[in-house]
Amino acid sequence: MGAHGIVLFAHGARDARWAEPFERLSARLAELRGASAGPVSLAFLELMTPDLPGAVAGQVAAGASVITVVPVFFGQGGHVRRDLPAILEQCRSANPSVEIRCATAVGEDADVIEAIAAYCLRQALV
Amino acid sequence: MGAHGIVLFAHGARDARWAEPFERLSARLAELRGASAGPVSLAFLELMTPDLPGAVAGQVAAGASVITVVPVFFGQGGHVRRDLPAILEQCRSANPSVEIRCATAVGEDADVIEAIAAYCLRQALV
């Protein structure tokens, strides 16, 4: 059995500095998983590269047999509800022997919301 | 001295369900602060209401003398680096007696990144 990869799927932006938190997230996740667990990659919907098919192809080439895509979006808007499923179908068609899963957007997680609320609370104490 | 309000500033989307995590965040933050600490409101850059000047006006009318705007964005792209400062200037001009502060985007916080990384890690264990 091959490795289980994780692709962090984000929106993308014109400003290169926009990607910095995603790069930190990717590095931290790779550290938490350990190198032997499988690859961690970033992918973007638009304005930045790689796109999701490119990131998936990279992980398949590196030996991933299962890939979990995690949408790093707060809300389940049109990008997560419409654009992403269409791109996932494209990825599955291109890689029929690979199991490509998709998680719920990170903003739907109670612990993520809790961490953001705690951050906001601290900002009003300064 | 009046109350210290917090306005959570988000992007906005066409799909009303997109706002759900922000509504949960706002409710949780209000709970953490306690009702006496000051108001907590949502505001949107586009596609949803209220906009930031509207949310600020509402908090000023409710007696806030200090307002901290927290950008609920992952990265510091054009919206946070260019659009938001311009809107903040507009809010300050309209409310010269109110101190309007702005926090760093939530995605820049190490604890928020940690919570997102932990969520991503759990998704690949399923």
PDB file of C-alpha atoms in Angstrom:
ATOM      1  CA  MET A   1       0.000   0.000   0.000  1.00  0.00           C
ATOM      2  CA  GLY A   2       1.259   3.483  -0.855  1.00  0.00           C
ATOM      3  CA  ALA A   3       1.373   6.545   1.303  1.00  0.00           C
ATOM      4  CA  HIS A   4      -1.601   8.712   2.351  1.00  0.00           C
ATOM      5  CA  GLY A   5      -1.077  12.256   1.111  1.00  0.00           C
ATOM      6  CA  ILE A   6      -2.780  15.442   2.267  1.00  0.00           C
ATOM      7  CA  VAL A   7      -3.389  18.345  -0.109  1.00  0.00           C
ATOM      8  CA  LEU A   8      -4.323  21.668   1.480  1.00  0.00           C
ATOM      9  CA  PHE A   9      -6.618  23.409  -1.001  1.00  0.00           C
ATOM     10  CA  ALA A  10      -6.774  27.208  -0.728  1.00  0.00           C
ATOM     11  CA  HIS A  11      -8.173  30.052  -2.809  1.00  0.00           C
ATOM     12  CA  GLY A  12      -5.037  31.804  -4.055  1.00  0.00           C
ATOM     13  CA  ALA A  13      -4.386  35.540  -4.459  1.00  0.00           C
ATOM     14  CA  ARG A  14      -2.340  37.965  -6.543  1.00  0.00           C
ATOM     15  CA  ASP A  15      -0.139  38.960  -3.582  1.00  0.00           C
ATOM     16  CA  ALA A  16       2.547  36.290  -2.983  1.00  0.00           C
ATOM     17  CA  ARG A  17       2.572  37.140   0.745  1.00  0.00           C
ATOM     18  CA  TRP A  18      -1.013  35.885   0.943  1.00  0.00           C
ATOM     19  CA  ALA A  19       0.309  32.314   0.768  1.00  0.00           C
ATOM     20  CA  GLU A  20       2.540  32.635   3.856  1.00  0.00           C
ATOM     21  CA  PRO A  21       0.070  31.266   6.454  1.00  0.00           C
ATOM     22  CA  PHE A  22      -0.655  28.330   4.147  1.00  0.00           C
ATOM     23  CA  GLU A  23       3.046  27.601   3.835  1.00  0.00           C
ATOM     24  CA  ARG A  24       3.380  27.703   7.626  1.00  0.00           C
ATOM     25  CA  LEU A  25       0.342  25.434   7.935  1.00  0.00           C
ATOM     26  CA  SER A  26       1.774  22.974   5.426  1.00  0.00           C
ATOM     27  CA  ALA A  27       5.155  22.903   7.192  1.00  0.00           C
ATOM     28  CA  ARG A  28       3.542  22.433  10.611  1.00  0.00           C
ATOM     29  CA  LEU A  29       1.281  19.655   9.344  1.00  0.00           C
ATOM     30  CA  ALA A  30       4.234  17.847   7.752  1.00  0.00           C
ATOM     31  CA  GLU A  31       6.068  18.120  11.082  1.00  0.00           C
ATOM     32  CA  LEU A  32       3.067  16.770  13.039  1.00  0.00           C
ATOM     33  CA  ARG A  33       2.645  13.819  10.650  1.00  0.00           C
ATOM     34  CA  GLY A  34       6.281  12.870  10.326  1.00  0.00           C
ATOM     35  CA  ALA A  35       7.956  12.319   6.967  1.00  0.00           C
ATOM     36  CA  SER A  36       7.042   8.616   6.745  1.00  0.00           C
ATOM     37  CA  ALA A  37       3.252   9.217   6.900  1.00  0.00           C
ATOM     38  CA  GLY A  38       3.003  10.632   3.397  1.00  0.00           C
ATOM     39  CA  PRO A  39       3.341  13.888   1.482  1.00  0.00           C
ATOM     40  CA  VAL A  40       1.716  17.219   2.390  1.00  0.00           C
ATOM     41  CA  SER A  41       1.181  19.728  -0.436  1.00  0.00           C
ATOM     42  CA  LEU A  42      -0.532  23.035  -1.115  1.00  0.00           C
ATOM     43  CA  ALA A  43      -2.860  23.589  -4.075  1.00  0.00           C
ATOM     44  CA  PHE A  44      -4.772  26.673  -5.204  1.00  0.00           C
ATOM     45  CA  LEU A  45      -8.072  27.327  -6.943  1.00  0.00           C
ATOM     46  CA  GLU A  46      -6.762  30.335  -8.848  1.00  0.00           C
ATOM     47  CA  LEU A  47      -4.017  32.950  -9.159  1.00  0.00           C
ATOM     48  CA  MET A  48      -1.345  30.693  -7.597  1.00  0.00           C
ATOM     49  CA  THR A  49       0.239  27.354  -8.506  1.00  0.00           C
ATOM     50  CA  PRO A  50       0.073  24.405  -8.377  1.00  0.00           C
ATOM     51  CA  ASP A  51      -3.601  23.846  -9.055  1.00  0.00           C
ATOM     52  CA  LEU A  52      -5.290  20.826  -7.466  1.00  0.00           C
ATOM     53  CA  PRO A  53      -4.807  18.432 -10.435  1.00  0.00           C
ATOM     54  CA  GLY A  54      -1.114  19.376 -10.456  1.00  0.00           C
ATOM     55  CA  ALA A  55      -0.695  18.793  -6.709  1.00  0.00           C
ATOM     56  CA  VAL A  56      -2.538  15.459  -6.916  1.00  0.00           C
ATOM     57  CA  ALA A  57      -0.401  14.351  -9.879  1.00  0.00           C
ATOM     58  CA  GLY A  58       2.715  15.219  -7.877  1.00  0.00           C
ATOM     59  CA  GLN A  59       1.607  13.103  -4.918  1.00  0.00           C
ATOM     60  CA  VAL A  60       0.620  10.186  -7.158  1.00  0.00           C
ATOM     61  CA  ALA A  61       4.046  10.340  -8.816  1.00  0.00           C
ATOM     62  CA  ALA A  62       5.575  10.289  -5.312  1.00  0.00           C
ATOM     63  CA  GLY A  63       3.680   7.070  -4.510  1.00  0.00           C
ATOM     64  CA  ALA A  64       0.474   8.183  -2.752  1.00  0.00           C
ATOM     65  CA  SER A  65      -2.374   5.669  -3.060  1.00  0.00           C
ATOM     66  CA  VAL A  66      -4.821   7.686  -0.914  1.00  0.00           C
ATOM     67  CA  ILE A  67      -5.053  11.483  -0.995  1.00  0.00           C
ATOM     68  CA  THR A  68      -7.183  13.573   1.358  1.00  0.00           C
ATOM     69  CA  VAL A  69      -7.944  17.076   0.127  1.00  0.00           C
ATOM     70  CA  VAL A  70      -8.634  19.561   2.939  1.00  0.00           C
ATOM     71  CA  PRO A  71     -10.300  22.835   1.872  1.00  0.00           C
ATOM     72  CA  VAL A  72      -8.581  25.631   3.830  1.00  0.00           C
ATOM     73  CA  PHE A  73     -11.623  27.857   3.601  1.00  0.00           C
ATOM     74  CA  PHE A  74     -13.704  29.326   6.409  1.00  0.00           C
ATOM     75  CA  GLY A  75     -17.102  28.816   4.830  1.00  0.00           C
ATOM     76  CA  GLN A  76     -18.713  26.380   2.426  1.00  0.00           C
ATOM     77  CA  GLY A  77     -19.439  28.845  -0.373  1.00  0.00           C
ATOM     78  CA  GLY A  78     -19.476  28.357  -4.129  1.00  0.00           C
ATOM     79  CA  HIS A  79     -15.760  27.517  -4.312  1.00  0.00           C
ATOM     80  CA  VAL A  80     -16.094  24.576  -1.921  1.00  0.00           C
ATOM     81  CA  ARG A  81     -19.607  23.504  -2.913  1.00  0.00           C
ATOM     82  CA  ARG A  82     -19.359  23.785  -6.702  1.00  0.00           C
ATOM     83  CA  ASP A  83     -15.825  24.449  -7.987  1.00  0.00           C
ATOM     84  CA  LEU A  84     -14.063  21.906  -5.774  1.00  0.00           C
ATOM     85  CA  PRO A  85     -16.315  18.874  -6.522  1.00  0.00           C
ATOM     86  CA  ALA A  86     -15.834  19.464 -10.272  1.00  0.00           C
ATOM     87  CA  ILE A  87     -12.039  19.626  -9.876  1.00  0.00           C
ATOM     88  CA  LEU A  88     -12.088  16.511  -7.670  1.00  0.00           C
ATOM     89  CA  GLU A  89     -13.958  14.589 -10.376  1.00  0.00           C
ATOM     90  CA  GLN A  90     -11.293  15.644 -12.852  1.00  0.00           C
ATOM     91  CA  CYS A  91      -8.574  14.410 -10.455  1.00  0.00           C
ATOM     92  CA  ARG A  92     -10.348  11.072  -9.926  1.00  0.00           C
ATOM     93  CA  SER A  93     -10.762  10.521 -13.677  1.00  0.00           C
ATOM     94  CA  ALA A  94      -7.088  11.252 -14.233  1.00  0.00           C
ATOM     95  CA  ASN A  95      -6.019   8.910 -11.398  1.00  0.00           C
ATOM     96  CA  PRO A  96      -8.494   6.003 -11.307  1.00  0.00           C
ATOM     97  CA  SER A  97      -6.279   3.800  -9.125  1.00  0.00           C
ATOM     98  CA  VAL A  98      -5.941   6.443  -6.389  1.00  0.00           C
ATOM     99  CA  GLU A  99      -8.548   7.023  -3.666  1.00  0.00           C
ATOM    100  CA  ILE A 100      -9.152  10.782  -3.508  1.00  0.00           C
ATOM    101  CA  ARG A 101     -11.105  11.878  -0.420  1.00  0.00           C
ATOM    102  CA  CYS A 102     -12.305  15.329   0.531  1.00  0.00           C
ATOM    103  CA  ALA A 103     -12.662  16.730   4.063  1.00  0.00           C
ATOM    104  CA  THR A 104     -15.039  19.409   5.307  1.00  0.00           C
ATOM    105  CA  ALA A 105     -13.714  22.982   5.162  1.00  0.00           C
ATOM    106  CA  VAL A 106     -11.482  23.830   8.134  1.00  0.00           C
ATOM    107  CA  GLY A 107     -13.808  26.651   9.248  1.00  0.00           C
ATOM    108  CA  GLU A 108     -16.495  24.081  10.037  1.00  0.00           C
ATOM    109  CA  ASP A 109     -14.345  22.518  12.780  1.00  0.00           C
ATOM    110  CA  ALA A 110     -15.303  23.492  16.335  1.00  0.00           C
ATOM    111  CA  ASP A 111     -11.677  23.508  17.561  1.00  0.00           C
ATOM    112  CA  VAL A 112     -10.637  25.835  14.728  1.00  0.00           C
ATOM    113  CA  ILE A 113     -13.514  28.201  15.551  1.00  0.00           C
ATOM    114  CA  GLU A 114     -12.494  28.046  19.224  1.00  0.00           C
ATOM    115  CA  ALA A 115      -8.898  29.008  18.394  1.00  0.00           C
ATOM    116  CA  ILE A 116     -10.062  31.915  16.225  1.00  0.00           C
ATOM    117  CA  ALA A 117     -12.476  33.107  18.952  1.00  0.00           C
ATOM    118  CA  ALA A 118      -9.659  32.985  21.523  1.00  0.00           C
ATOM    119  CA  TYR A 119      -7.435  35.014  19.182  1.00  0.00           C
ATOM    120  CA  CYS A 120     -10.182  37.624  18.673  1.00  0.00           C
ATOM    121  CA  LEU A 121     -10.736  37.821  22.425  1.00  0.00           C
ATOM    122  CA  ARG A 122      -7.036  38.548  22.999  1.00  0.00           C
ATOM    123  CA  GLN A 123      -7.115  41.362  20.428  1.00  0.00           C
ATOM    124  CA  ALA A 124      -9.648  43.304  22.489  1.00  0.00           C
ATOM    125  CA  LEU A 125      -7.608  42.975  25.696  1.00  0.00           C
ATOM    126  CA  VAL A 126      -4.588  44.840  24.292  1.00  0.00           C
TER     127      VAL A 126
ATOM    128  CA  MET B   1     -15.842  55.335  29.039  1.00  0.00           C
ATOM    129  CA  GLY B   2     -17.907  53.360  26.547  1.00  0.00           C
ATOM    130  CA  ALA B   3     -17.686  49.717  25.650  1.00  0.00           C
ATOM    131  CA  HIS B   4     -14.990  48.041  23.530  1.00  0.00           C
ATOM    132  CA  GLY B   5     -16.583  46.452  20.483  1.00  0.00           C
ATOM    133  CA  ILE B   6     -15.162  43.767  18.214  1.00  0.00           C
ATOM    134  CA  VAL B   7     -16.074  43.622  14.536  1.00  0.00           C
ATOM    135  CA  LEU B   8     -15.211  40.394  12.705  1.00  0.00           C
ATOM    136  CA  PHE B   9     -14.435  41.405   9.133  1.00  0.00           C
ATOM    137  CA  ALA B  10     -14.877  38.671   6.504  1.00  0.00           C
ATOM    138  CA  HIS B  11     -14.941  38.467   2.729  1.00  0.00           C
ATOM    139  CA  GLY B  12     -18.592  37.615   2.001  1.00  0.00           C
ATOM    140  CA  ALA B  13     -20.011  35.254  -0.640  1.00  0.00           C
ATOM    141  CA  ARG B  14     -23.111  34.729  -2.743  1.00  0.00           C
ATOM    142  CA  ASP B  15     -24.098  31.561  -0.875  1.00  0.00           C
ATOM    143  CA  ALA B  16     -25.786  32.445   2.441  1.00  0.00           C
ATOM    144  CA  ARG B  17     -24.463  29.207   3.995  1.00  0.00           C
ATOM    145  CA  TRP B  18     -20.963  30.565   3.568  1.00  0.00           C
ATOM    146  CA  ALA B  19     -21.571  32.855   6.543  1.00  0.00           C
ATOM    147  CA  GLU B  20     -22.399  30.035   8.993  1.00  0.00           C
ATOM    148  CA  PRO B  21     -18.894  29.547  10.476  1.00  0.00           C
ATOM    149  CA  PHE B  22     -18.637  33.317  10.960  1.00  0.00           C
ATOM    150  CA  GLU B  23     -21.964  33.358  12.776  1.00  0.00           C
ATOM    151  CA  ARG B  24     -20.753  30.521  15.024  1.00  0.00           C
ATOM    152  CA  LEU B  25     -17.502  32.393  15.609  1.00  0.00           C
ATOM    153  CA  SER B  26     -19.348  35.593  16.483  1.00  0.00           C
ATOM    154  CA  ALA B  27     -21.677  33.771  18.901  1.00  0.00           C
ATOM    155  CA  ARG B  28     -18.774  31.936  20.564  1.00  0.00           C
ATOM    156  CA  LEU B  29     -16.738  35.139  20.912  1.00  0.00           C
ATOM    157  CA  ALA B  30     -19.710  36.966  22.458  1.00  0.00           C
ATOM    158  CA  GLU B  31     -20.082  34.072  24.909  1.00  0.00           C
ATOM    159  CA  LEU B  32     -16.369  34.132  25.817  1.00  0.00           C
ATOM    160  CA  ARG B  33     -16.405  37.900  26.367  1.00  0.00           C
ATOM    161  CA  GLY B  34     -19.650  38.132  28.320  1.00  0.00           C
ATOM    162  CA  ALA B  35     -22.399  40.589  27.432  1.00  0.00           C
ATOM    163  CA  SER B  36     -20.994  43.417  29.580  1.00  0.00           C
ATOM    164  CA  ALA B  37     -17.645  43.586  27.744  1.00  0.00           C
ATOM    165  CA  GLY B  38     -19.056  45.169  24.602  1.00  0.00           C
ATOM    166  CA  PRO B  39     -20.689  44.261  21.311  1.00  0.00           C
ATOM    167  CA  VAL B  40     -19.473  41.661  18.807  1.00  0.00           C
ATOM    168  CA  SER B  41     -20.575  42.080  15.182  1.00  0.00           C
ATOM    169  CA  LEU B  42     -19.891  40.642  11.759  1.00  0.00           C
ATOM    170  CA  ALA B  43     -19.084  42.795   8.716  1.00  0.00           C
ATOM    171  CA  PHE B  44     -18.373  41.844   5.112  1.00  0.00           C
ATOM    172  CA  LEU B  45     -16.207  43.240   2.331  1.00  0.00           C
ATOM    173  CA  GLU B  46     -18.674  42.326  -0.402  1.00  0.00           C
ATOM    174  CA  LEU B  47     -21.765  40.299  -1.357  1.00  0.00           C
ATOM    175  CA  MET B  48     -23.133  40.232   2.229  1.00  0.00           C
ATOM    176  CA  THR B  49     -24.295  42.843   4.713  1.00  0.00           C
ATOM    177  CA  PRO B  50     -23.581  44.776   6.793  1.00  0.00           C
ATOM    178  CA  ASP B  51     -20.445  46.310   5.364  1.00  0.00           C
ATOM    179  CA  LEU B  52     -17.746  47.525   7.750  1.00  0.00           C
ATOM    180  CA  PRO B  53     -18.930  51.167   7.955  1.00  0.00           C
ATOM    181  CA  GLY B  54     -22.437  49.885   8.753  1.00  0.00           C
ATOM    182  CA  ALA B  55     -21.227  47.535  11.485  1.00  0.00           C
ATOM    183  CA  VAL B  56     -19.039  50.267  13.007  1.00  0.00           C
ATOM    184  CA  ALA B  57     -21.941  52.741  12.944  1.00  0.00           C
ATOM    185  CA  GLY B  58     -24.102  50.173  14.722  1.00  0.00           C
ATOM    186  CA  GLN B  59     -21.551  49.667  17.486  1.00  0.00           C
ATOM    187  CA  VAL B  60     -21.031  53.433  17.896  1.00  0.00           C
ATOM    188  CA  ALA B  61     -24.808  53.884  18.190  1.00  0.00           C
ATOM    189  CA  ALA B  62     -24.769  51.150  20.862  1.00  0.00           C
ATOM    190  CA  GLY B  63     -22.167  53.106  22.862  1.00  0.00           C
ATOM    191  CA  ALA B  64     -18.787  51.669  21.793  1.00  0.00           C
ATOM    192  CA  SER B  65     -15.904  54.108  22.269  1.00  0.00           C
ATOM    193  CA  VAL B  66     -13.202  51.673  21.106  1.00  0.00           C
ATOM    194  CA  ILE B  67     -13.707  49.198  18.260  1.00  0.00           C
ATOM    195  CA  THR B  68     -11.229  46.476  17.271  1.00  0.00           C
ATOM    196  CA  VAL B  69     -11.659  45.132  13.755  1.00  0.00           C
ATOM    197  CA  VAL B  70     -10.371  41.567  13.335  1.00  0.00           C
ATOM    198  CA  PRO B  71      -9.880  40.401   9.722  1.00  0.00           C
ATOM    199  CA  VAL B  72     -11.153  36.819   9.533  1.00  0.00           C
ATOM    200  CA  PHE B  73      -8.900  36.025   6.601  1.00  0.00           C
ATOM    201  CA  PHE B  74      -6.166  33.411   6.350  1.00  0.00           C
ATOM    202  CA  GLY B  75      -3.642  35.492   4.476  1.00  0.00           C
ATOM    203  CA  GLN B  76      -2.717  39.147   4.161  1.00  0.00           C
ATOM    204  CA  GLY B  77      -3.626  39.615   0.506  1.00  0.00           C
ATOM    205  CA  GLY B  78      -5.026  42.616  -1.311  1.00  0.00           C
ATOM    206  CA  HIS B  79      -8.273  42.647   0.655  1.00  0.00           C
ATOM    207  CA  VAL B  80      -6.495  42.977   3.994  1.00  0.00           C
ATOM    208  CA  ARG B  81      -3.538  45.053   2.784  1.00  0.00           C
ATOM    209  CA  ARG B  82      -5.315  47.519   0.494  1.00  0.00           C
ATOM    210  CA  ASP B  83      -9.132  47.362   0.701  1.00  0.00           C
ATOM    211  CA  LEU B  84      -9.375  47.182   4.492  1.00  0.00           C
ATOM    212  CA  PRO B  85      -7.106  50.169   5.313  1.00  0.00           C
ATOM    213  CA  ALA B  86      -9.142  52.345   2.924  1.00  0.00           C
ATOM    214  CA  ILE B  87     -12.426  51.288   4.545  1.00  0.00           C
ATOM    215  CA  LEU B  88     -10.945  51.834   8.024  1.00  0.00           C
ATOM    216  CA  GLU B  89      -9.997  55.403   7.089  1.00  0.00           C
ATOM    217  CA  GLN B  90     -13.576  55.958   5.965  1.00  0.00           C
ATOM    218  CA  CYS B  91     -14.847  54.590   9.317  1.00  0.00           C
ATOM    219  CA  ARG B  92     -12.435  56.795  11.298  1.00  0.00           C
ATOM    220  CA  SER B  93     -13.458  59.919   9.357  1.00  0.00           C
ATOM    221  CA  ALA B  94     -17.116  59.157   9.979  1.00  0.00           C
ATOM    222  CA  ASN B  95     -16.526  58.529  13.725  1.00  0.00           C
ATOM    223  CA  PRO B  96     -13.754  60.892  14.869  1.00  0.00           C
ATOM    224  CA  SER B  97     -14.490  60.402  18.569  1.00  0.00           C
ATOM    225  CA  VAL B  98     -14.163  56.602  18.388  1.00  0.00           C
ATOM    226  CA  GLU B  99     -10.843  54.744  18.509  1.00  0.00           C
ATOM    227  CA  ILE B 100     -10.893  52.208  15.683  1.00  0.00           C
ATOM    228  CA  ARG B 101      -8.108  49.609  15.874  1.00  0.00           C
ATOM    229  CA  CYS B 102      -7.256  46.805  13.500  1.00  0.00           C
ATOM    230  CA  ALA B 103      -5.799  43.420  14.400  1.00  0.00           C
ATOM    231  CA  THR B 104      -3.630  41.143  12.249  1.00  0.00           C
ATOM    232  CA  ALA B 105      -5.532  38.582  10.148  1.00  0.00           C
ATOM    233  CA  VAL B 106      -6.498  35.486  12.149  1.00  0.00           C
ATOM    234  CA  GLY B 107      -4.483  33.202   9.841  1.00  0.00           C
ATOM    235  CA  GLU B 108      -1.278  34.865  11.069  1.00  0.00           C
ATOM    236  CA  ASP B 109      -1.850  33.576  14.623  1.00  0.00           C
ATOM    237  CA  ALA B 110       0.256  30.559  15.589  1.00  0.00           C
ATOM    238  CA  ASP B 111      -2.516  29.017  17.726  1.00  0.00           C
ATOM    239  CA  VAL B 112      -4.994  29.274  14.851  1.00  0.00           C
ATOM    240  CA  ILE B 113      -2.501  27.600  12.485  1.00  0.00           C
ATOM    241  CA  GLU B 114      -1.938  24.913  15.126  1.00  0.00           C
ATOM    242  CA  ALA B 115      -5.675  24.198  15.395  1.00  0.00           C
ATOM    243  CA  ILE B 116      -6.011  23.985  11.601  1.00  0.00           C
ATOM    244  CA  ALA B 117      -2.962  21.680  11.366  1.00  0.00           C
ATOM    245  CA  ALA B 118      -4.464  19.415  14.064  1.00  0.00           C
ATOM    246  CA  TYR B 119      -7.761  19.305  12.156  1.00  0.00           C
ATOM    247  CA  CYS B 120      -5.956  18.396   8.897  1.00  0.00           C
ATOM    248  CA  LEU B 121      -4.009  15.684  10.710  1.00  0.00           C
ATOM    249  CA  ARG B 122      -7.248  14.117  12.004  1.00  0.00           C
ATOM    250  CA  GLN B 123      -8.696  14.058   8.472  1.00  0.00           C
ATOM    251  CA  ALA B 124      -5.946  11.733   7.264  1.00  0.00           C
ATOM    252  CA  LEU B 125      -6.462   9.295  10.173  1.00  0.00           C
ATOM    253  CA  VAL B 126     -10.064   8.503   9.227  1.00  0.00           C
TER     254      VAL B 126
END
